[in-house]
PDB file of C-alpha atoms in Angstrom:
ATOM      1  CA  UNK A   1      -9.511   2.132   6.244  1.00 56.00           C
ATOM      2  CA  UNK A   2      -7.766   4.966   4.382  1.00 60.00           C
ATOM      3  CA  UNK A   3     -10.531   7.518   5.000  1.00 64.00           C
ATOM      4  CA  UNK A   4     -10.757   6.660   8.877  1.00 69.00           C
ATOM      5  CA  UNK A   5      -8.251   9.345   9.503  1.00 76.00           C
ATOM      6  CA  UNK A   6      -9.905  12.077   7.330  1.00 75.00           C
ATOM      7  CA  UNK A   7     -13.692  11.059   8.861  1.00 72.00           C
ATOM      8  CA  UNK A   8     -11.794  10.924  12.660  1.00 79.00           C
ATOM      9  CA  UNK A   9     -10.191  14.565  11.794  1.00 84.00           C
ATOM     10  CA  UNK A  10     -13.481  15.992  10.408  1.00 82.00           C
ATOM     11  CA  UNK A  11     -16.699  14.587  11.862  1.00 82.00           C
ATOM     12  CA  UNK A  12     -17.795  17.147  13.671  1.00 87.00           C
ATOM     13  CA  UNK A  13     -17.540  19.111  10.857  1.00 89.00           C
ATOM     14  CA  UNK A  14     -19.158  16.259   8.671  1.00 86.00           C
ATOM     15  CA  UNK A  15     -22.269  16.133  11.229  1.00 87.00           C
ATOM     16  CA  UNK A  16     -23.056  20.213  11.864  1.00 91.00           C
ATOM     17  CA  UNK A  17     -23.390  19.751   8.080  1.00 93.00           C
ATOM     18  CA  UNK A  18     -25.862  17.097   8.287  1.00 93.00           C
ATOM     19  CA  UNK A  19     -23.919  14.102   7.384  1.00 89.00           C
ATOM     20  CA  UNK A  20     -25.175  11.235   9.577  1.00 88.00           C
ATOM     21  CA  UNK A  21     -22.437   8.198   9.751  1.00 82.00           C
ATOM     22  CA  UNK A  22     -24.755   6.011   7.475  1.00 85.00           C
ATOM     23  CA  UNK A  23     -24.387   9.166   4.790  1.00 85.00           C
ATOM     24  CA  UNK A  24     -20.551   9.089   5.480  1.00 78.00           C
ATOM     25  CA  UNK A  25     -20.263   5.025   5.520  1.00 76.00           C
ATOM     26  CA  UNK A  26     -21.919   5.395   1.611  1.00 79.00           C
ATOM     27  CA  UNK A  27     -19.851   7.840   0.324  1.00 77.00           C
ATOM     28  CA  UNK A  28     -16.669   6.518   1.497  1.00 74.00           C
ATOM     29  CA  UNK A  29     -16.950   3.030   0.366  1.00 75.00           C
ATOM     30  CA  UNK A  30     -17.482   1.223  -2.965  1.00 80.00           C
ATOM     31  CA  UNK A  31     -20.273  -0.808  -4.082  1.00 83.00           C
ATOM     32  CA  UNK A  32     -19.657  -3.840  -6.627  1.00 89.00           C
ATOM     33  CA  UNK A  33     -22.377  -2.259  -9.268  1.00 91.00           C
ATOM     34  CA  UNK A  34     -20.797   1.029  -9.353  1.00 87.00           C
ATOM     35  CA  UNK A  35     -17.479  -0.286 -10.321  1.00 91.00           C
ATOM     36  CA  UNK A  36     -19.081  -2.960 -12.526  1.00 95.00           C
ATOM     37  CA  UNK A  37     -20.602   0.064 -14.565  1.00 95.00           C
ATOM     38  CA  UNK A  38     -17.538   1.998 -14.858  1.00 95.00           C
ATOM     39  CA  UNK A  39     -15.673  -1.379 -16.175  1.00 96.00           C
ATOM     40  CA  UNK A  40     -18.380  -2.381 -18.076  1.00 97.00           C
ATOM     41  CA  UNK A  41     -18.429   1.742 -19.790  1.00 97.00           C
ATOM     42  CA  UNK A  42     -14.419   1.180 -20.233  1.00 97.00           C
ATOM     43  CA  UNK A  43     -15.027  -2.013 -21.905  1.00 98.00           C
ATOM     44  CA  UNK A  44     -18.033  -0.587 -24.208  1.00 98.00           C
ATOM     45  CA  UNK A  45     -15.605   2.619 -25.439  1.00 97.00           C
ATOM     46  CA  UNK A  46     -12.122   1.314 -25.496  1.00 98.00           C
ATOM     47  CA  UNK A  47     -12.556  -2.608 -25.560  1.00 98.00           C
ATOM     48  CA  UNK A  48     -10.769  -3.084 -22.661  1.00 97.00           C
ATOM     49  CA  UNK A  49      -8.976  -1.274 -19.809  1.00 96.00           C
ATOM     50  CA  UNK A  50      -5.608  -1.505 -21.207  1.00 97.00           C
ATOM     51  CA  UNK A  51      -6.365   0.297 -23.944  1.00 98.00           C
ATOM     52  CA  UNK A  52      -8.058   2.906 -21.998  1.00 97.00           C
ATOM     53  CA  UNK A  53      -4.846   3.334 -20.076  1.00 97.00           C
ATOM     54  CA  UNK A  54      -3.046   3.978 -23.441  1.00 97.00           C
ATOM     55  CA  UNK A  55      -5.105   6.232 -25.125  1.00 97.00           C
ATOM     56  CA  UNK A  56      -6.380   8.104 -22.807  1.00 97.00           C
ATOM     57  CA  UNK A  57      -3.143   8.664 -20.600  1.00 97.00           C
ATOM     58  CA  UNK A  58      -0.194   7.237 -22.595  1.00 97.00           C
ATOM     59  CA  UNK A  59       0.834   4.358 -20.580  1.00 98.00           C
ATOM     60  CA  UNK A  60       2.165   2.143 -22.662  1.00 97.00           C
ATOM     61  CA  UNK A  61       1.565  -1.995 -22.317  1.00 97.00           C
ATOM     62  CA  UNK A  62       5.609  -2.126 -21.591  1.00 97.00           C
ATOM     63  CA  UNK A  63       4.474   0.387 -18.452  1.00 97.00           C
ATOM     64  CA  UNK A  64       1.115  -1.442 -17.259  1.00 97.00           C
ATOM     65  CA  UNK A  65       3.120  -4.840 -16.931  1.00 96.00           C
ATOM     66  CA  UNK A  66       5.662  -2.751 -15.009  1.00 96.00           C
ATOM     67  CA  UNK A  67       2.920  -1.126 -12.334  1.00 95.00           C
ATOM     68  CA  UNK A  68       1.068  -4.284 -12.389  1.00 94.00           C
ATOM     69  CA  UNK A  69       4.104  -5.977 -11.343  1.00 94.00           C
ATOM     70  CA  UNK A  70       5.020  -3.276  -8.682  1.00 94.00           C
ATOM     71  CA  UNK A  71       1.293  -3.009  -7.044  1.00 92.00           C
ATOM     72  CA  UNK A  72      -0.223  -6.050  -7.348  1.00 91.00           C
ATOM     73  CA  UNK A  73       2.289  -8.968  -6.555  1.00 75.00           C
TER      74      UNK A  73
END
C-alpha cells in the first residue's frame, strides 16, 4: 500500500522501461524467506537483533523499549 502512489505516479515510466506489473508486484513486496535470511544472518553475526541495533547504530536497550513502545502498541 505505501508504494501504490509511487507505482500510480510512475508506471508509464516503469513500463517504456520494460517493467511488466508482475516485475513491479515482486520488487515492491516482501517474501517470508527473504526476511527469514536477513533475521536468520542478524542472528548468526550479532546473536540477536537487539544487539545489532546497538552495535551497529548505537541504540541503546533503554531506546529500543522506547520505539518498540511508540510503533508497535
Amino acid at each position: 500500500r505505501y508504494t501504490i502512489p509511487y507505482y500510480e505516479k510512475n508506471k508509464d515510466k516503469m513500463a517504456q522501461l520494460g517493467f511488466t506489473d508482475a516485475i513491479i508486484k515482486e520488487l515492491g513486496g516482501v517474501k517470508r524467506e527473504y526476511l527469514q535470511a536477513a533475521f536468520n544472518t542478524i542472528d548468526s553475526l550479532y546473536g540477536s537483533s537487539e544487539v545489532m541495533l546497538q552495535t551497529e547504530f548505537g541504540i541503546t536497550p533503554e531506546k529500543q523499549k522506547e520505539l518498540v513502545q511508540r510503533y508497535t502498541y
